[in-house]
mmCIF file of C-alpha atoms in Angstrom:
data_model
loop_
_atom_site.group_PDB
_atom_site.id
_atom_site.type_symbol
_atom_site.label_atom_id
_atom_site.label_comp_id
_atom_site.label_asym_id
_atom_site.label_seq_id
_atom_site.Cartn_x
_atom_site.Cartn_y
_atom_site.Cartn_z
ATOM 1 C CA MET A 1 -48.523 110.470 44.542
ATOM 2 C CA LYS A 2 -51.824 108.932 45.682
ATOM 3 C CA CYS A 3 -53.727 105.971 44.389
ATOM 4 C CA SER A 4 -57.464 105.306 44.899
ATOM 5 C CA ASP A 5 -58.763 102.132 46.362
ATOM 6 C CA SER A 6 -61.631 100.472 44.581
ATOM 7 C CA ILE A 7 -63.736 100.232 47.792
ATOM 8 C CA ALA A 8 -65.667 103.515 48.201
ATOM 9 C CA ALA A 9 -65.413 105.466 51.274
ATOM 10 C CA PRO A 10 -68.641 106.166 53.325
ATOM 11 C CA ARG A 11 -69.675 109.189 51.188
ATOM 12 C CA GLY A 12 -69.183 107.133 47.976
ATOM 13 C CA ARG A 13 -65.840 108.407 46.905
ATOM 14 C CA PRO A 14 -62.842 105.924 46.508
ATOM 15 C CA ARG A 15 -60.437 106.249 49.512
ATOM 16 C CA GLU A 16 -56.817 107.225 48.730
ATOM 17 C CA PHE A 17 -53.772 105.386 49.893
ATOM 18 C CA ASP A 18 -49.961 106.107 49.822
ATOM 19 C CA PRO A 19 -48.359 103.893 47.077
ATOM 20 C CA GLU A 20 -44.951 104.172 48.810
ATOM 21 C CA GLN A 21 -46.246 102.969 52.099
ATOM 22 C CA ALA A 22 -48.273 100.083 50.478
ATOM 23 C CA LEU A 23 -45.072 99.191 48.562
ATOM 24 C CA THR A 24 -43.165 99.063 51.862
ATOM 25 C CA SER A 25 -45.726 96.778 53.178
ATOM 26 C CA ALA A 26 -45.559 94.477 50.129
ATOM 27 C CA LEU A 27 -41.833 94.382 50.447
ATOM 28 C CA ARG A 28 -42.006 93.089 54.046
ATOM 29 C CA VAL A 29 -44.282 90.222 52.771
ATOM 30 C CA PHE A 30 -41.967 89.360 49.926
ATOM 31 C CA TRP A 31 -39.031 89.525 52.161
ATOM 32 C CA GLN A 32 -40.576 87.113 54.610
ATOM 33 C CA ARG A 33 -42.142 84.803 52.242
ATOM 34 C CA GLY A 34 -40.175 85.028 48.896
ATOM 35 C CA TYR A 35 -41.882 85.767 45.596
ATOM 36 C CA GLU A 36 -43.567 82.461 45.241
ATOM 37 C CA GLY A 37 -44.655 82.153 48.853
ATOM 38 C CA ALA A 38 -46.285 85.432 49.060
ATOM 39 C CA SER A 39 -49.998 85.109 48.146
ATOM 40 C CA MET A 40 -52.060 87.893 46.647
ATOM 41 C CA ALA A 41 -54.335 87.664 49.719
ATOM 42 C CA GLU A 42 -51.367 88.279 52.162
ATOM 43 C CA LEU A 43 -50.153 91.093 49.916
ATOM 44 C CA THR A 44 -53.446 92.955 49.660
ATOM 45 C CA GLU A 45 -54.013 92.493 53.416
ATOM 46 C CA ALA A 46 -50.658 93.790 54.289
ATOM 47 C CA MET A 47 -50.979 96.810 51.971
ATOM 48 C CA GLY A 48 -54.441 97.572 53.212
ATOM 49 C CA ILE A 49 -55.917 97.698 49.575
ATOM 50 C CA THR A 50 -58.102 95.462 47.319
ATOM 51 C CA LYS A 51 -56.788 93.283 44.611
ATOM 52 C CA PRO A 52 -58.207 95.466 41.717
ATOM 53 C CA SER A 53 -56.389 98.490 43.385
ATOM 54 C CA LEU A 54 -53.179 96.583 43.462
ATOM 55 C CA TYR A 55 -53.441 95.788 39.775
ATOM 56 C CA ALA A 56 -54.480 99.418 38.948
ATOM 57 C CA CYS A 57 -51.589 101.042 40.899
ATOM 58 C CA PHE A 58 -48.765 98.498 40.577
ATOM 59 C CA GLY A 59 -49.642 96.118 37.912
ATOM 60 C CA ASN A 60 -49.533 92.266 38.461
ATOM 61 C CA LYS A 61 -47.726 90.346 41.085
ATOM 62 C CA GLU A 62 -44.495 90.201 39.101
ATOM 63 C CA ALA A 63 -44.579 93.980 38.515
ATOM 64 C CA LEU A 64 -45.163 94.599 42.269
ATOM 65 C CA PHE A 65 -42.288 92.343 43.166
ATOM 66 C CA LYS A 66 -39.859 94.185 40.774
ATOM 67 C CA LYS A 67 -40.960 97.473 42.305
ATOM 68 C CA ALA A 68 -40.464 96.123 45.782
ATOM 69 C CA LEU A 69 -36.938 94.803 44.798
ATOM 70 C CA ASP A 70 -36.082 98.297 43.632
ATOM 71 C CA LEU A 71 -37.208 99.775 47.045
ATOM 72 C CA TYR A 72 -35.287 97.020 48.810
ATOM 73 C CA GLU A 73 -32.025 97.814 46.913
ATOM 74 C CA ARG A 74 -32.519 101.590 47.432
ATOM 75 C CA ASP A 75 -33.343 101.481 51.113
ATOM 76 C CA LYS A 76 -31.770 98.326 52.519
ATOM 77 C CA LEU A 77 -28.804 97.822 50.205
ATOM 78 C CA ALA A 78 -27.442 101.256 50.116
ATOM 79 C CA TYR A 79 -24.394 99.977 51.893
ATOM 80 C CA VAL A 80 -23.369 98.200 48.657
ATOM 81 C CA GLY A 81 -22.544 101.303 46.796
ATOM 82 C CA LYS A 82 -20.674 102.822 49.787
ATOM 83 C CA ALA A 83 -18.681 99.562 50.163
ATOM 84 C CA LEU A 84 -17.424 99.871 46.606
ATOM 85 C CA GLU A 85 -16.087 103.255 47.434
ATOM 86 C CA ALA A 86 -13.812 101.946 50.153
ATOM 87 C CA PRO A 87 -10.167 102.831 49.622
ATOM 88 C CA THR A 88 -9.027 99.215 49.706
ATOM 89 C CA ALA A 89 -10.295 95.860 48.450
ATOM 90 C CA ARG A 90 -10.319 94.539 51.944
ATOM 91 C CA GLY A 91 -12.306 97.636 53.081
ATOM 92 C CA VAL A 92 -14.768 96.789 50.349
ATOM 93 C CA ALA A 93 -15.269 93.339 51.709
ATOM 94 C CA GLU A 94 -15.469 94.532 55.267
ATOM 95 C CA ARG A 95 -18.085 96.982 54.545
ATOM 96 C CA LEU A 96 -20.201 94.457 52.401
ATOM 97 C CA LEU A 97 -19.995 91.771 55.185
ATOM 98 C CA ASN A 98 -20.822 94.053 58.039
ATOM 99 C CA GLY A 99 -23.561 95.707 56.077
ATOM 100 C CA ALA A 100 -25.020 92.225 55.442
ATOM 101 C CA ILE A 101 -24.908 91.470 59.165
ATOM 102 C CA THR A 102 -26.912 94.680 59.922
ATOM 103 C CA THR A 103 -29.442 94.207 57.182
ATOM 104 C CA HIS A 104 -29.940 90.440 57.191
ATOM 105 C CA CYS A 105 -29.223 89.235 60.789
ATOM 106 C CA GLY A 106 -31.976 91.168 62.636
ATOM 107 C CA GLY A 107 -29.874 94.375 63.148
ATOM 108 C CA SER A 108 -32.344 96.724 61.336
ATOM 109 C CA GLY A 109 -35.327 96.900 63.826
ATOM 110 C CA ASN A 110 -38.210 94.630 62.830
ATOM 111 C CA ASP A 111 -37.006 93.685 59.391
ATOM 112 C CA PRO A 112 -37.189 90.032 58.455
ATOM 113 C CA ASN A 113 -33.937 88.045 58.478
ATOM 114 C CA GLY A 114 -32.141 86.929 55.388
ATOM 115 C CA CYS A 115 -31.833 88.637 51.949
ATOM 116 C CA LEU A 116 -34.866 89.174 49.711
ATOM 117 C CA SER A 117 -32.916 88.392 46.567
ATOM 118 C CA VAL A 118 -31.457 85.146 47.910
ATOM 119 C CA ILE A 119 -34.743 84.062 49.388
ATOM 120 C CA SER A 120 -36.714 84.636 46.199
ATOM 121 C CA THR A 121 -33.978 82.938 43.868
ATOM 122 C CA VAL A 122 -33.795 79.853 46.021
ATOM 123 C CA ALA A 123 -37.608 79.514 46.336
ATOM 124 C CA CYS A 124 -38.503 80.167 42.659
ATOM 125 C CA THR A 125 -39.554 77.197 40.542
ATOM 126 C CA MET A 126 -39.344 76.980 36.696
ATOM 127 C CA GLU A 127 -42.844 78.508 36.610
ATOM 128 C CA ASP A 128 -41.309 81.654 38.099
ATOM 129 C CA ALA A 129 -38.120 81.667 35.877
ATOM 130 C CA SER A 130 -38.653 85.257 34.809
ATOM 131 C CA ILE A 131 -38.520 86.357 38.436
ATOM 132 C CA ARG A 132 -35.395 84.110 39.108
ATOM 133 C CA ASP A 133 -33.652 85.536 35.995
ATOM 134 C CA PHE A 134 -34.496 89.003 37.011
ATOM 135 C CA VAL A 135 -33.013 88.559 40.492
ATOM 136 C CA VAL A 136 -30.091 86.806 39.172
ATOM 137 C CA ALA A 137 -29.282 89.544 36.781
ATOM 138 C CA ARG A 138 -29.212 92.103 39.703
ATOM 139 C CA ARG A 139 -26.684 89.828 41.499
ATOM 140 C CA VAL A 140 -24.552 89.479 38.454
ATOM 141 C CA ALA A 141 -24.410 93.206 38.051
ATOM 142 C CA THR A 142 -23.247 93.646 41.608
ATOM 143 C CA GLU A 143 -20.672 90.851 41.097
ATOM 144 C CA GLU A 144 -19.370 92.521 37.921
ATOM 145 C CA ALA A 145 -18.975 95.760 39.928
ATOM 146 C CA LEU A 146 -17.035 93.854 42.485
ATOM 147 C CA ILE A 147 -14.753 92.246 39.857
ATOM 148 C CA ASP A 148 -13.911 95.647 38.321
ATOM 149 C CA ARG A 149 -13.183 96.974 41.791
ATOM 150 C CA PHE A 150 -10.827 94.103 42.612
ATOM 151 C CA ALA A 151 -9.241 94.410 39.207
ATOM 152 C CA ARG A 152 -8.375 98.013 39.955
ATOM 153 C CA ALA A 153 -7.080 96.968 43.316
ATOM 154 C CA LYS A 154 -4.803 94.474 41.711
ATOM 155 C CA ASP A 155 -3.465 97.023 39.258
ATOM 156 C CA GLU A 156 -2.760 99.468 42.113
ATOM 157 C CA GLY A 157 -0.959 96.800 44.039
ATOM 158 C CA ASP A 158 -3.592 96.643 46.687
ATOM 159 C CA LEU A 159 -3.985 92.879 45.911
ATOM 160 C CA PRO A 160 -1.313 90.437 45.017
ATOM 161 C CA GLY A 161 -0.572 89.781 41.372
ATOM 162 C CA THR A 162 -1.616 86.161 41.855
ATOM 163 C CA VAL A 163 -5.274 87.051 42.847
ATOM 164 C CA ASP A 164 -8.036 86.364 40.308
ATOM 165 C CA PRO A 165 -10.428 89.361 40.746
ATOM 166 C CA ARG A 166 -13.366 87.415 39.330
ATOM 167 C CA ALA A 167 -12.732 84.268 41.638
ATOM 168 C CA LEU A 168 -12.404 86.567 44.690
ATOM 169 C CA ALA A 169 -15.571 88.376 43.903
ATOM 170 C CA HIS A 170 -17.417 85.126 43.522
ATOM 171 C CA CYS A 171 -15.967 83.900 46.743
ATOM 172 C CA LEU A 172 -17.100 86.917 48.558
ATOM 173 C CA THR A 173 -20.617 86.928 47.176
ATOM 174 C CA THR A 174 -20.867 83.168 48.053
ATOM 175 C CA VAL A 175 -20.011 83.987 51.745
ATOM 176 C CA LEU A 176 -22.583 86.846 51.598
ATOM 177 C CA GLN A 177 -25.261 84.514 50.174
ATOM 178 C CA GLY A 178 -24.499 81.793 52.748
ATOM 179 C CA MET A 179 -24.781 84.270 55.600
ATOM 180 C CA SER A 180 -28.197 85.235 54.327
ATOM 181 C CA VAL A 181 -29.354 81.649 54.194
ATOM 182 C CA LYS A 182 -28.093 80.972 57.724
ATOM 183 C CA ALA A 183 -29.616 84.157 59.037
ATOM 184 C CA GLN A 184 -33.043 83.175 57.588
ATOM 185 C CA GLY A 185 -32.635 79.918 59.430
ATOM 186 C CA GLY A 186 -32.076 81.758 62.708
ATOM 187 C CA ALA A 187 -28.378 82.132 62.941
ATOM 188 C CA CYS A 188 -27.407 84.800 65.576
ATOM 189 C CA THR A 189 -25.496 87.974 64.818
ATOM 190 C CA GLN A 190 -22.443 86.799 66.778
ATOM 191 C CA GLU A 191 -22.171 83.669 64.549
ATOM 192 C CA ALA A 192 -22.269 85.913 61.432
ATOM 193 C CA LYS A 193 -19.577 88.172 62.940
ATOM 194 C CA SER A 194 -17.296 85.156 63.588
ATOM 195 C CA VAL A 195 -17.770 84.149 59.819
ATOM 196 C CA VAL A 196 -16.775 87.732 58.849
ATOM 197 C CA ASP A 197 -13.793 87.715 61.023
ATOM 198 C CA THR A 198 -12.598 84.393 59.821
ATOM 199 C CA PHE A 199 -13.057 85.334 56.125
ATOM 200 C CA LEU A 200 -11.214 88.668 56.604
ATOM 201 C CA ALA A 201 -8.328 86.885 58.321
ATOM 202 C CA MET A 202 -7.701 84.959 55.172
ATOM 203 C CA TRP A 203 -8.054 87.979 52.920
ATOM 204 C CA PRO A 204 -5.198 88.183 50.370
ATOM 205 C CA GLY A 205 -2.871 91.245 50.635
ATOM 206 C CA LYS A 206 -3.348 94.212 52.875
#
């Protein structure tokens, strides 16, 4: 799919641009700045298009962010789905935590540090409640999937009968979010690995 930019090419025809490439550039801006911190000027400059073309191809800033978040979850958080397929509950946690280190602590090339969802949720004001609610709904869906997975692990005897699957899932996601905040603040990969090792050492059961 190609979209046309509103600025005409030298022969008078609108120039075409790749929406996927433009969206990838927008994702990077949102990832670095958060939803509220990313200005339209920064977005259009990074995407290499004009504001009218952005609106025509992607909709408004909110619609663009939602598309960028979809891309982020598809390309950067693919490890989450794979983690849920781990044969043990501890394996699920280990894959999630190590995936977060790779994705959020500078382990993926030139990607920004931190988690796009966490950055945008923390930075959103009441004026951006719809964005915050959208991001929170995604997080809740992931937590519910974790709760279901840990409940199954408990039924299978992989987790002790005294474990509350919901509390364990919330504990794990709290650690993941905390790692993201620290990564955004410049925490090194080795520090994150120490957190993972300590958390897994306290893991209930196998």
